[in-house]
Short mmCIF file of N, CA and C in Angstrom, two decimals:
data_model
loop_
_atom_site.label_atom_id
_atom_site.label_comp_id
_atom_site.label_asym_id
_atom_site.label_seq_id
_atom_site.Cartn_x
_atom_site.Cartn_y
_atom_site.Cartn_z
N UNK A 798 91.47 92.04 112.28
CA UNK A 798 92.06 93.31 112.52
C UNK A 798 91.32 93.92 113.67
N UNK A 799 91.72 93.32 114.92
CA UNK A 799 91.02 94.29 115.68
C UNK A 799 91.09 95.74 116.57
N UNK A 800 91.41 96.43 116.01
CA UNK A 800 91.45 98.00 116.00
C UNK A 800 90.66 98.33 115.17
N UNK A 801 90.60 98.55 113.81
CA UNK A 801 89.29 99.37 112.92
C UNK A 801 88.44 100.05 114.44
N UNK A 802 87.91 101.20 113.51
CA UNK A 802 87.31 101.76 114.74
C UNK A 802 85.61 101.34 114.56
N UNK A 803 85.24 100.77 112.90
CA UNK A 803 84.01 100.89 112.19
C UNK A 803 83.45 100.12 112.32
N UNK A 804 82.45 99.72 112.55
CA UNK A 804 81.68 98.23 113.48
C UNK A 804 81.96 97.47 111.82
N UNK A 805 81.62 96.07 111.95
CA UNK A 805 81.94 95.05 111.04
C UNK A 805 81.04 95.17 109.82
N UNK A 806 79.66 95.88 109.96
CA UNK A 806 78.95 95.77 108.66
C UNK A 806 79.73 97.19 107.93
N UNK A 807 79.73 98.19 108.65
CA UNK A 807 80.20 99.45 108.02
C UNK A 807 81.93 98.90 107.00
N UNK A 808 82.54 97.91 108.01
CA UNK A 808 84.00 97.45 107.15
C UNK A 808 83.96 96.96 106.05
N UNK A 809 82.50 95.93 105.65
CA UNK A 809 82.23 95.31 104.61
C UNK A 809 82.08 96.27 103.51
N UNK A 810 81.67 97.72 103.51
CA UNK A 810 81.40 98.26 102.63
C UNK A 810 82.15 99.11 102.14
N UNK A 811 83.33 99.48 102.97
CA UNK A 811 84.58 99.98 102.37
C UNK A 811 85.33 98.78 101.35
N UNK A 812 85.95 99.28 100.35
CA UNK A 812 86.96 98.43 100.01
C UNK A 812 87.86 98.05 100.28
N UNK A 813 89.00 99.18 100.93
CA UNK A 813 90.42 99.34 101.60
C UNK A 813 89.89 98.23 102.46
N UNK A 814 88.59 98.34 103.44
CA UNK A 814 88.81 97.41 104.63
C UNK A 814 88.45 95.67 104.61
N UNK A 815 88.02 96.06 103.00
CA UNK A 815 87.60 94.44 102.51
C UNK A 815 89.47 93.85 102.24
N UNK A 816 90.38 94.59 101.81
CA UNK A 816 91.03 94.20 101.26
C UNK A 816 91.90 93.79 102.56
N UNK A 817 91.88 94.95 103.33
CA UNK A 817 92.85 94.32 104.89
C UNK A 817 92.25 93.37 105.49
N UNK A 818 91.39 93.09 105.16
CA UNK A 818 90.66 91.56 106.11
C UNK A 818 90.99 90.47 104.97
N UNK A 819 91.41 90.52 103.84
CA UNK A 819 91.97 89.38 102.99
C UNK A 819 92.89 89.61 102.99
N UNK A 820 94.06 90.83 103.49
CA UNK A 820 95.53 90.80 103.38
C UNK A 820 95.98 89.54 105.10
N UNK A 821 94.92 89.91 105.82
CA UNK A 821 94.92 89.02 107.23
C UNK A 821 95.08 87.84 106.86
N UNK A 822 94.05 87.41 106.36
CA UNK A 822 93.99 86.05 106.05
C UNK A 822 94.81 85.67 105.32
N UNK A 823 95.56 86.05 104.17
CA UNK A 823 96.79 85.70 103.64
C UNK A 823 97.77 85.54 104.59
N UNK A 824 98.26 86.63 105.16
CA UNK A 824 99.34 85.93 106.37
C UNK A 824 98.88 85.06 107.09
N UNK A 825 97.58 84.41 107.30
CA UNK A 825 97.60 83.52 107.67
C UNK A 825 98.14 81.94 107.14
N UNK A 826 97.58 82.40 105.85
CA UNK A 826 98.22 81.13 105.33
C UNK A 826 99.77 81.09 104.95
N UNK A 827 100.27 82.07 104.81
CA UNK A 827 101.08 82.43 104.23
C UNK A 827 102.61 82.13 106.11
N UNK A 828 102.14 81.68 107.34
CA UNK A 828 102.73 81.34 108.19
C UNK A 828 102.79 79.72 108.18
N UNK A 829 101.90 79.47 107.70
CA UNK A 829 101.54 78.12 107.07
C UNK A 829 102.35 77.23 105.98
N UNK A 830 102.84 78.23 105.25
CA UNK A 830 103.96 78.09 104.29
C UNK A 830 103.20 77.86 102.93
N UNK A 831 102.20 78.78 102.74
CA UNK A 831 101.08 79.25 101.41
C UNK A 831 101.39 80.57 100.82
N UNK A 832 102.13 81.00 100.13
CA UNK A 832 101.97 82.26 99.72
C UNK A 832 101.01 82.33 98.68
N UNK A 833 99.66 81.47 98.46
CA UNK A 833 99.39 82.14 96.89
C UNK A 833 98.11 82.88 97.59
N UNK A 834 98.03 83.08 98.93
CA UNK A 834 96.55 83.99 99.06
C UNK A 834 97.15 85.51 98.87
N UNK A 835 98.30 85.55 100.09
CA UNK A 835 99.25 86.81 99.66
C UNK A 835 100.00 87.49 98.11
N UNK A 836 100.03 86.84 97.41
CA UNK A 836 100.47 87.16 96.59
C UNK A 836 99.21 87.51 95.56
N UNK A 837 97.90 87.14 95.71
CA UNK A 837 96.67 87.57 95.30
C UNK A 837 96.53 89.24 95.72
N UNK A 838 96.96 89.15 96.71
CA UNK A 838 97.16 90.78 97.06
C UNK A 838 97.91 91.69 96.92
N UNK A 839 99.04 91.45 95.93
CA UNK A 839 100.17 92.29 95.36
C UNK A 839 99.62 92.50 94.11
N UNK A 840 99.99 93.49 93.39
CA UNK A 840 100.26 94.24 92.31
C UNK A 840 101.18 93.21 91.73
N UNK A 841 101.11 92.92 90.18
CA UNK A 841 101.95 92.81 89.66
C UNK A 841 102.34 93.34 88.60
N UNK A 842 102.43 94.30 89.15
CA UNK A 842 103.19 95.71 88.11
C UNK A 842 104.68 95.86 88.37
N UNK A 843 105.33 95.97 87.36
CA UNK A 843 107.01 96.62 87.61
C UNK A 843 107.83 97.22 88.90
N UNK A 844 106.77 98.22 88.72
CA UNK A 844 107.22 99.33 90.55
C UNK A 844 106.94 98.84 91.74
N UNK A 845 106.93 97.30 92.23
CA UNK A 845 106.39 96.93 93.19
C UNK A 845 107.62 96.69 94.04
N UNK A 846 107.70 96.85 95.17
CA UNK A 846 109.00 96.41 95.97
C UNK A 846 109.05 95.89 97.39
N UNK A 847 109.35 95.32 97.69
CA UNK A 847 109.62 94.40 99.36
C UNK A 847 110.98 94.81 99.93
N UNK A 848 110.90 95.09 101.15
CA UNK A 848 112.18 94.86 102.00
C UNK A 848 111.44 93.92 103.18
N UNK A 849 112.22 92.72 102.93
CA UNK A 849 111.80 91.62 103.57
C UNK A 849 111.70 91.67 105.08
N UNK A 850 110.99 90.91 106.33
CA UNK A 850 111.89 91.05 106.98
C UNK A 850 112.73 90.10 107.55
N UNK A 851 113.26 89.32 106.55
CA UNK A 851 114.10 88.62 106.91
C UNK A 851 115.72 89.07 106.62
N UNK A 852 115.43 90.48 106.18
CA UNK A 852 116.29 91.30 105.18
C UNK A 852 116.90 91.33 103.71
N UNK A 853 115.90 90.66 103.28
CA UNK A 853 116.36 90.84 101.76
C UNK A 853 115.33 92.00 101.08
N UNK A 854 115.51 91.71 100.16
CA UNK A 854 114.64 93.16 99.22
C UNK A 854 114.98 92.56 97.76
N UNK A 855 113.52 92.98 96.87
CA UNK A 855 113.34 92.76 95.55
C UNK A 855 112.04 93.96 94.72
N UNK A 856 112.82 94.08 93.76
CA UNK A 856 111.82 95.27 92.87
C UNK A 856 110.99 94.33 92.01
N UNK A 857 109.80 94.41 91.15
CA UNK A 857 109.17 94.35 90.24
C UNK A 857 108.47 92.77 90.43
N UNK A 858 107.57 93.11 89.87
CA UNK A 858 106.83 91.42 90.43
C UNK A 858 107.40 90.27 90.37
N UNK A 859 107.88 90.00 89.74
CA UNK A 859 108.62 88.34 89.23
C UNK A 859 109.51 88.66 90.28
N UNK A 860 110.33 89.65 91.15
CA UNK A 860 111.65 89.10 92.18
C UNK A 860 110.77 89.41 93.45
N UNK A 861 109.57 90.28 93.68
CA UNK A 861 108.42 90.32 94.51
C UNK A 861 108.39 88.66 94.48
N UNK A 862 107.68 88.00 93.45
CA UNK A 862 106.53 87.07 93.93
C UNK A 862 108.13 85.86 93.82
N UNK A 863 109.20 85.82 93.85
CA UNK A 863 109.85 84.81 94.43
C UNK A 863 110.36 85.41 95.49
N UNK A 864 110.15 85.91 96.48
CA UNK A 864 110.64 86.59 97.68
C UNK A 864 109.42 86.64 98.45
N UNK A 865 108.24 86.20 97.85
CA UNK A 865 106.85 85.78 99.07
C UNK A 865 106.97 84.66 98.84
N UNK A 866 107.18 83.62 97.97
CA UNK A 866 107.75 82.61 98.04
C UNK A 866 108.32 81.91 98.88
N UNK A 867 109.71 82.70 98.50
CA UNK A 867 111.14 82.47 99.29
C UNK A 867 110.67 82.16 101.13
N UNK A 868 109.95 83.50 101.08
CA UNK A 868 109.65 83.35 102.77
C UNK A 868 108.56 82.54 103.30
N UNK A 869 107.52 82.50 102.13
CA UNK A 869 106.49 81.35 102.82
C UNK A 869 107.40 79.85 103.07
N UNK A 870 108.07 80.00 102.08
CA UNK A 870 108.92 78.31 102.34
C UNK A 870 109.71 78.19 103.84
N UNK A 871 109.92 79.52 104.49
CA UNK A 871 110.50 78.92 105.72
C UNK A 871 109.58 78.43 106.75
N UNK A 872 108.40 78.30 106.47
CA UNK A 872 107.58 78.29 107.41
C UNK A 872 106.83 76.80 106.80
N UNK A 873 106.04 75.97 107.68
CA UNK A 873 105.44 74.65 107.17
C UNK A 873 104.31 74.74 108.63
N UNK A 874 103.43 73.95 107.59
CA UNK A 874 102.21 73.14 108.76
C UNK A 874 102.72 72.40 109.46
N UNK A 875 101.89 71.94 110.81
CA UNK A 875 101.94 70.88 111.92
C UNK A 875 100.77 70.75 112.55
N UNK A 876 101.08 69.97 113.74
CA UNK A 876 100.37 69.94 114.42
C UNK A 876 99.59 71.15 115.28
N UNK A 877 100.28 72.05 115.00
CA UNK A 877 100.15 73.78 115.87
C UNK A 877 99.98 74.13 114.91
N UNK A 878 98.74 74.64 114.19
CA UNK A 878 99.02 75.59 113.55
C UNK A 878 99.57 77.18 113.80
N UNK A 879 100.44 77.77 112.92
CA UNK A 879 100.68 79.08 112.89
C UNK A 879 100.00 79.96 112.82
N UNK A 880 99.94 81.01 113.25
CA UNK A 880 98.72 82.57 113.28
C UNK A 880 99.86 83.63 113.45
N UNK A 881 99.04 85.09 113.05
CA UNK A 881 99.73 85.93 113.11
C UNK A 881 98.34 87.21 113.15
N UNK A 882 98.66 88.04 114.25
CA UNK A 882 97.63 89.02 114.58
C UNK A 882 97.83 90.36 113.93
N UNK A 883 97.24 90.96 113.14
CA UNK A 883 97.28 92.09 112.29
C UNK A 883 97.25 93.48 113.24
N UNK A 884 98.14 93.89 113.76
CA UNK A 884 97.10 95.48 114.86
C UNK A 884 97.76 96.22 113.98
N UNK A 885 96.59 97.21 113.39
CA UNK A 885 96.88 98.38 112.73
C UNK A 885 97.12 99.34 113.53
N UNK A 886 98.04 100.01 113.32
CA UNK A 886 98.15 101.08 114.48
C UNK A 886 98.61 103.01 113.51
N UNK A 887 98.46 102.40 112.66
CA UNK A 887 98.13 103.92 111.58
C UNK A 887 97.82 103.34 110.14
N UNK A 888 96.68 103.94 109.73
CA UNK A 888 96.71 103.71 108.26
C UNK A 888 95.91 105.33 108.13
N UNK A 889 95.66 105.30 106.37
CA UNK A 889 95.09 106.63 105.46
C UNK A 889 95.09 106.33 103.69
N UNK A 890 94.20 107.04 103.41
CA UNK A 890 94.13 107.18 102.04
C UNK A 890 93.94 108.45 101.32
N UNK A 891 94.81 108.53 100.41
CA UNK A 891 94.78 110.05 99.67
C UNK A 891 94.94 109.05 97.83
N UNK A 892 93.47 110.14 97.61
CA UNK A 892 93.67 109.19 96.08
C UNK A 892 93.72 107.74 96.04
N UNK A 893 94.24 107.47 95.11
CA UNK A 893 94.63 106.31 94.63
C UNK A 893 95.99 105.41 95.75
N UNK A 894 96.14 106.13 96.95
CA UNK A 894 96.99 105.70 97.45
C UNK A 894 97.00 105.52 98.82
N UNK A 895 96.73 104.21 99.75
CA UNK A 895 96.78 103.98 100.82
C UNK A 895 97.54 103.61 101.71
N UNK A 896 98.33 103.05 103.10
CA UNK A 896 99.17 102.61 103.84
C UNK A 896 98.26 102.09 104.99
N UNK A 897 99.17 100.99 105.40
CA UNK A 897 98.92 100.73 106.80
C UNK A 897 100.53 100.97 107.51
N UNK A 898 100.35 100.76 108.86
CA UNK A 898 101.29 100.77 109.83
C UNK A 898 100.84 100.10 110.74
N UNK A 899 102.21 99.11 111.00
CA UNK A 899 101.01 97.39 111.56
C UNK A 899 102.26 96.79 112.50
N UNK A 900 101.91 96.14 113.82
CA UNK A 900 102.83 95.15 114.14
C UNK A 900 101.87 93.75 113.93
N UNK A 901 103.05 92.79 113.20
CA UNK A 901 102.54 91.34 112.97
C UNK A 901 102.97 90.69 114.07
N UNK A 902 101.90 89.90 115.01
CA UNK A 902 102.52 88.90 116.06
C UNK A 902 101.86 87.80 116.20
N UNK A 903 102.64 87.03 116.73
CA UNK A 903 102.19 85.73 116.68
C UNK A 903 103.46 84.57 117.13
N UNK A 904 102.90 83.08 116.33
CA UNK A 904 103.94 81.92 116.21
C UNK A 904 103.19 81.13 115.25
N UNK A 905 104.71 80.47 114.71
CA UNK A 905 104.59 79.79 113.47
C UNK A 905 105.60 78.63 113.77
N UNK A 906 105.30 77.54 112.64
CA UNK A 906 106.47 76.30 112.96
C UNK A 906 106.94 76.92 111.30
N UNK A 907 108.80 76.87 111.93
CA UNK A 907 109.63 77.19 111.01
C UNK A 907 110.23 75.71 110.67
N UNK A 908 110.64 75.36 109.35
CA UNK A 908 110.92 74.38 108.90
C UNK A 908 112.30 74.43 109.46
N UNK A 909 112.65 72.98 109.68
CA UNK A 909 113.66 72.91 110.68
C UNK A 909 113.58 73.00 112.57
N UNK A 910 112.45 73.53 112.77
CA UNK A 910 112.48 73.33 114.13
C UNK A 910 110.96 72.79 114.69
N UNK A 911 111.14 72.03 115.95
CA UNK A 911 109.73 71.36 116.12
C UNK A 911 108.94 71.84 116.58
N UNK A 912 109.12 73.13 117.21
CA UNK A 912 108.49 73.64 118.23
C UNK A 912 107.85 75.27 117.17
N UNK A 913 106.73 75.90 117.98
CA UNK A 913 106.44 77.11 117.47
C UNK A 913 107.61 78.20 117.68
N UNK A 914 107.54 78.96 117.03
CA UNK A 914 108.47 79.96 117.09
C UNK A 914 107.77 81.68 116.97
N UNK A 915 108.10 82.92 117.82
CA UNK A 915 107.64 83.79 117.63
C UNK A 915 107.78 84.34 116.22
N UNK A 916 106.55 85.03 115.82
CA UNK A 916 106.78 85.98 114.76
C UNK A 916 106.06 87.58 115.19
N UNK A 917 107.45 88.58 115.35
CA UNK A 917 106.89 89.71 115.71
C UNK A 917 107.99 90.66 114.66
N UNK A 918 107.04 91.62 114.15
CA UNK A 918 107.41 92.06 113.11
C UNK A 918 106.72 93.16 113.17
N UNK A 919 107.63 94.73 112.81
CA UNK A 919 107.20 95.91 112.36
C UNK A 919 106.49 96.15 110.89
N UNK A 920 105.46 96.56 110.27
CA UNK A 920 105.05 96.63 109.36
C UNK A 920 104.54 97.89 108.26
N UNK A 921 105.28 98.40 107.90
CA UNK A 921 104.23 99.42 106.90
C UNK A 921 104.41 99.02 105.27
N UNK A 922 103.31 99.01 104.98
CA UNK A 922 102.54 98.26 103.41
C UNK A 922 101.85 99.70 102.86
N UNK A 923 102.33 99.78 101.47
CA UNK A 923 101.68 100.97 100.59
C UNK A 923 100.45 100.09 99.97
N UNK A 924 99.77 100.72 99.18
CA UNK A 924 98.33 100.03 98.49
C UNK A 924 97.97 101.25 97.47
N UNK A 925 97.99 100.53 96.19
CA UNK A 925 97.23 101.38 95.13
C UNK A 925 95.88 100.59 94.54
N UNK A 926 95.13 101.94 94.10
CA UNK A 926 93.71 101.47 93.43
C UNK A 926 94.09 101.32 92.46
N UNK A 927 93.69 99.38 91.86
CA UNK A 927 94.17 99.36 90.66
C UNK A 927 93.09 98.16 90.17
N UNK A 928 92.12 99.44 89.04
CA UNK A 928 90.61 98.40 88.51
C UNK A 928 89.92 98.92 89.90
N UNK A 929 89.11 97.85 90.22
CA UNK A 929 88.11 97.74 91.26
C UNK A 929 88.55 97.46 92.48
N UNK A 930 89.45 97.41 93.19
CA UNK A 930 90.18 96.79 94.50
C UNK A 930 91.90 97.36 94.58
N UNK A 931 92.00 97.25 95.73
CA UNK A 931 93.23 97.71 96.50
C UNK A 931 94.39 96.47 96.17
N UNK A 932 95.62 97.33 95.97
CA UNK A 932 96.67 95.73 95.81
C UNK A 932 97.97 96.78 96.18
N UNK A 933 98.65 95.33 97.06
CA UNK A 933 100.40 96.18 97.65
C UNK A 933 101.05 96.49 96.97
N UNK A 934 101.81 97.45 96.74
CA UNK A 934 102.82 97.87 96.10
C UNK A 934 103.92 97.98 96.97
N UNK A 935 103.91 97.73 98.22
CA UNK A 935 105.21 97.88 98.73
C UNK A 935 105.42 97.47 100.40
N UNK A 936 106.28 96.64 100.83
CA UNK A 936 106.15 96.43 101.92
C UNK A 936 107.45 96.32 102.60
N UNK A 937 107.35 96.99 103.95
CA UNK A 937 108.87 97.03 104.33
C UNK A 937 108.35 96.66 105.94
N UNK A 938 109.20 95.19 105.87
CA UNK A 938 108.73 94.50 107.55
C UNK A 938 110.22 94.51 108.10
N UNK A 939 110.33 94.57 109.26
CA UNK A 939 111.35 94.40 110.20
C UNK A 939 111.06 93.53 111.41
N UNK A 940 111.95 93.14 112.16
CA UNK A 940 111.74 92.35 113.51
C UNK A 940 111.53 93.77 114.50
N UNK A 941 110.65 93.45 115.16
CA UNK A 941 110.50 93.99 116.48
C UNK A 941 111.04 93.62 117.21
N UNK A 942 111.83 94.63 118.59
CA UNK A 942 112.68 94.25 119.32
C UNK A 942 112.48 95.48 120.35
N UNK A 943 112.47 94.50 121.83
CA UNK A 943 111.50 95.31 123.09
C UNK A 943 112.18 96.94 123.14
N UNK A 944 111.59 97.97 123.86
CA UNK A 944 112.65 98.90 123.79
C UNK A 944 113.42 99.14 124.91
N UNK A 945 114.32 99.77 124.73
CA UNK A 945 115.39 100.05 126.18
C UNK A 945 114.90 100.68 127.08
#
């Protein structure tokens, strides 16, 4: 995540920022065609919800965690591996309740094609304190698309 404004030892000692440096690394694997690091980072509570951005959408964990699924499967290893760069470009916490506001970019090999393919994507993700650590409750990604 490189924006944080907080040098790297100060990040270690927040939680929120322990948890966005393992929500990173999940999309990493998770371009890879791994969802189980990402899905370590969801809530699986009832009220949880996705609007994909591939455009689908699902409420409550069980149609959540087949819809991180669903989308890790379009994606597979190769010879290239896939990456995807986290820039936060707004987050906050009030209470028990945090957000980011993120573009995801990068390339990934999509199953079915040989070559890398862009992944650029609008991002804002909710986060509740739940126990000892931060977990998503909600994520709504879109494609990015240059502006006029």
């Amino acid at each position: 995540m490189s924006d944080l404004s907080k040098s790297d030892a100060e990040d270690l000692a927040d939680p929120f920022d322990q948890v966005l440096v393992r929500v990173e690394a999940a999309a990493q694997q998770f371009v890879q065609g791994d969802s189980t690091g990402i899905k370590e980072c969801w809530s699986h509570a009832d009220d949880v919800s996705i609007l994909g951005g591939g455009g689908g959408h699902a409420r409550g964990w069980e149609q959540v965690r087949q819809s991180l699924e669903g989308g890790a499967g379009l994606f597979r290893k190769g010879q290239v591996s896939g990456h995807v760069e986290v820039d936060i470009i707004a987050r906050g916490t009030s209470g028990d309740l945090s957000y980011t506001v993120a573009v995801e970019h990068g390339e990934a090999l999509m199953r079915g094609h040989d070559e890398p393919r862009p992944v650029m994507l609008r991002v804002t993700q909710i986060y509740r304190r739940e126990v000892d650590t931060w977990k998503i409750i909600h994520r709504h990604a879109d494609a990015l698309t240059a502006r006029a």
